[in-house]
CSV table of C-alpha atoms in Angstrom, one decimal:
chain,number,residue,atom,x,y,z
B,1,MET,CA,81.0,88.0,99.6
B,2,LYS,CA,84.3,87.2,101.2
B,3,LEU,CA,86.7,90.1,101.9
B,4,MET,CA,90.3,89.4,101.6
B,5,LYS,CA,92.4,90.3,104.6
B,6,GLN,CA,94.7,93.2,103.8
B,7,GLU,CA,98.4,92.3,104.5
B,8,GLU,CA,100.0,94.3,107.3
B,9,ILE,CA,103.2,96.0,106.3
B,10,VAL,CA,105.4,98.4,108.2
B,11,CYS,CA,107.3,101.1,106.4
B,12,CYS,CA,110.9,101.4,107.6
B,13,VAL,CA,114.0,103.5,106.9
B,14,TRP,CA,117.6,102.4,107.2
B,15,PRO,CA,119.4,105.7,107.6
B,16,GLY,CA,123.0,106.2,106.3
B,17,VAL,CA,123.1,102.9,104.4
B,18,ALA,CA,123.9,102.9,100.7
B,19,LEU,CA,123.6,99.9,98.5
B,20,PRO,CA,126.9,98.5,97.2
B,21,LEU,CA,128.0,99.8,93.9
B,22,GLY,CA,126.2,98.1,91.0
B,23,LYS,CA,123.6,96.5,93.3
B,24,ASN,CA,119.8,97.2,93.3
B,25,GLY,CA,117.0,96.8,95.8
B,26,ASN,CA,117.1,93.0,95.4
B,27,HIS,CA,120.4,93.1,97.3
B,28,LEU,CA,118.7,94.5,100.4
B,29,VAL,CA,115.8,92.0,100.1
B,30,ASP,CA,118.3,89.1,99.9
B,31,TYR,CA,120.4,90.6,102.8
B,32,PHE,CA,117.4,90.5,105.2
B,33,GLU,CA,116.3,87.1,104.0
B,34,GLN,CA,119.7,85.4,104.2
B,35,ASN,CA,120.9,87.1,107.4
B,36,TYR,CA,117.7,87.3,109.5
B,37,GLY,CA,115.0,85.3,107.7
B,38,ILE,CA,113.0,88.6,107.4
B,39,HIS,CA,110.9,89.3,104.3
B,40,VAL,CA,111.0,92.9,103.0
B,41,GLU,CA,109.8,94.7,100.0
B,42,TYR,CA,112.3,97.2,98.7
B,43,LEU,CA,110.9,100.7,97.9
B,44,GLU,CA,113.8,103.0,97.1
B,45,GLN,CA,117.1,104.6,98.0
B,46,VAL,CA,116.8,108.3,98.8
B,47,LYS,CA,119.1,111.1,99.7
B,48,THR,CA,118.2,113.5,102.5
B,49,PHE,CA,118.6,117.3,102.4
B,50,SER,CA,121.7,118.8,103.9
B,51,VAL,CA,120.7,120.1,107.3
B,52,ARG,CA,122.5,121.6,110.4
B,53,GLY,CA,125.9,121.8,109.0
B,54,MET,CA,126.0,118.5,107.2
B,55,LYS,CA,127.7,118.7,103.8
B,56,GLY,CA,125.5,116.8,101.5
B,57,GLY,CA,122.7,114.6,102.6
B,58,ARG,CA,122.9,111.0,103.7
B,59,VAL,CA,121.6,108.0,101.7
B,60,ASP,CA,118.7,106.1,103.3
B,61,GLN,CA,117.0,102.9,102.3
B,62,ILE,CA,113.2,102.8,102.5
B,63,PHE,CA,111.5,99.4,102.6
B,64,ASN,CA,108.4,97.6,103.9
B,65,VAL,CA,108.6,94.8,106.3
B,66,LYS,CA,106.0,92.1,105.4
B,67,GLU,CA,103.5,90.9,107.9
B,68,ASP,CA,105.1,87.5,108.6
B,69,SER,CA,108.4,89.3,109.6
B,70,VAL,CA,107.2,92.3,111.6
B,71,ALA,CA,107.9,90.7,115.0
B,72,ASP,CA,111.3,89.4,113.9
B,73,PHE,CA,112.3,92.8,112.5
B,74,ALA,CA,111.4,94.5,115.8
B,75,THR,CA,114.1,92.4,117.5
B,76,ILE,CA,116.9,93.5,115.1
B,77,LYS,CA,115.8,97.0,114.2
B,78,THR,CA,117.7,98.9,116.9
B,79,GLY,CA,120.8,96.8,116.5
B,80,ILE,CA,121.1,97.6,112.8
B,81,GLY,CA,120.1,101.3,113.3
B,82,ALA,CA,116.8,101.1,111.3
B,83,LEU,CA,113.8,103.1,112.2
B,84,TYR,CA,110.1,102.8,111.6
B,85,ALA,CA,108.8,105.6,109.3
B,86,LYS,CA,106.5,106.5,112.2
B,87,GLU,CA,109.5,107.1,114.4
B,88,ILE,CA,111.0,109.5,111.8
B,89,VAL,CA,107.8,111.5,111.9
B,90,GLN,CA,107.6,111.4,115.7
B,91,ARG,CA,111.2,112.7,115.9
B,92,LYS,CA,110.2,115.5,113.5
B,93,GLU,CA,112.8,114.4,111.0
B,94,HIS,CA,110.5,113.8,108.0
B,95,TYR,CA,111.4,117.4,106.8
B,96,LYS,CA,114.8,116.0,105.8
B,97,TYR,CA,113.2,114.3,102.8
B,98,ASN,CA,112.1,116.0,99.6
B,99,GLU,CA,108.4,116.6,99.0
B,100,ARG,CA,107.9,113.6,96.7
B,101,VAL,CA,109.3,111.2,99.3
B,102,TYR,CA,107.3,112.8,102.0
B,103,LEU,CA,104.0,112.5,100.1
B,104,ARG,CA,104.7,108.9,99.2
B,105,TYR,CA,105.9,107.5,102.5
B,106,PHE,CA,105.4,109.9,105.4
B,107,LYS,CA,102.2,112.0,104.8
B,108,GLN,CA,99.7,109.3,105.8
B,109,ILE,CA,101.8,108.4,108.9
B,110,GLU,CA,102.1,112.1,109.7
B,111,ASN,CA,98.3,112.5,109.6
B,112,GLU,CA,97.9,109.5,112.0
B,113,VAL,CA,100.6,110.9,114.4
B,114,VAL,CA,98.9,114.4,114.4
B,115,LYS,CA,95.5,112.7,115.1
B,116,GLU,CA,97.1,110.7,118.0
B,117,GLY,CA,98.4,114.0,119.4
B,118,ASP,CA,102.0,113.1,119.1
B,119,LEU,CA,102.8,115.8,116.6
B,120,SER,CA,101.7,119.4,116.7
B,121,LYS,CA,100.3,121.2,113.6
B,122,GLU,CA,103.4,123.4,113.7
B,123,ASP,CA,105.6,120.4,113.1
B,124,VAL,CA,103.7,119.2,110.0
B,125,TYR,CA,105.7,119.1,106.8
B,126,GLN,CA,105.4,122.3,104.8
B,127,THR,CA,104.5,121.5,101.2
B,128,ARG,CA,104.6,124.0,98.4
B,129,PHE,CA,100.9,123.9,97.9
């Protein structure tokens, strides 16, 4: 039996970037394709909690970078201000997202980061359960 290779994807966050009025995730997919030749899968737009004196949260875009574009994305990521979801967890900033977003995008990464020793048990997201 031949096993199919699982595609490598990297979850990313583009903090503080809202989609233009009337546009959906396809706009972001097209933006990366047309400007950088990078293939992404749009996941969702989320609003963070208000923290440390911020009035209202910020709007972030969450997307996956597809395997054929991971290396290219790494070269532009810092310049556009994007972060890998793993960086969000390592910076202990995943608490800024509601529990649904945490469970969907950050929990598995958090488990890996804890296992690697880069995040203490005290810094693990506190869920209601």
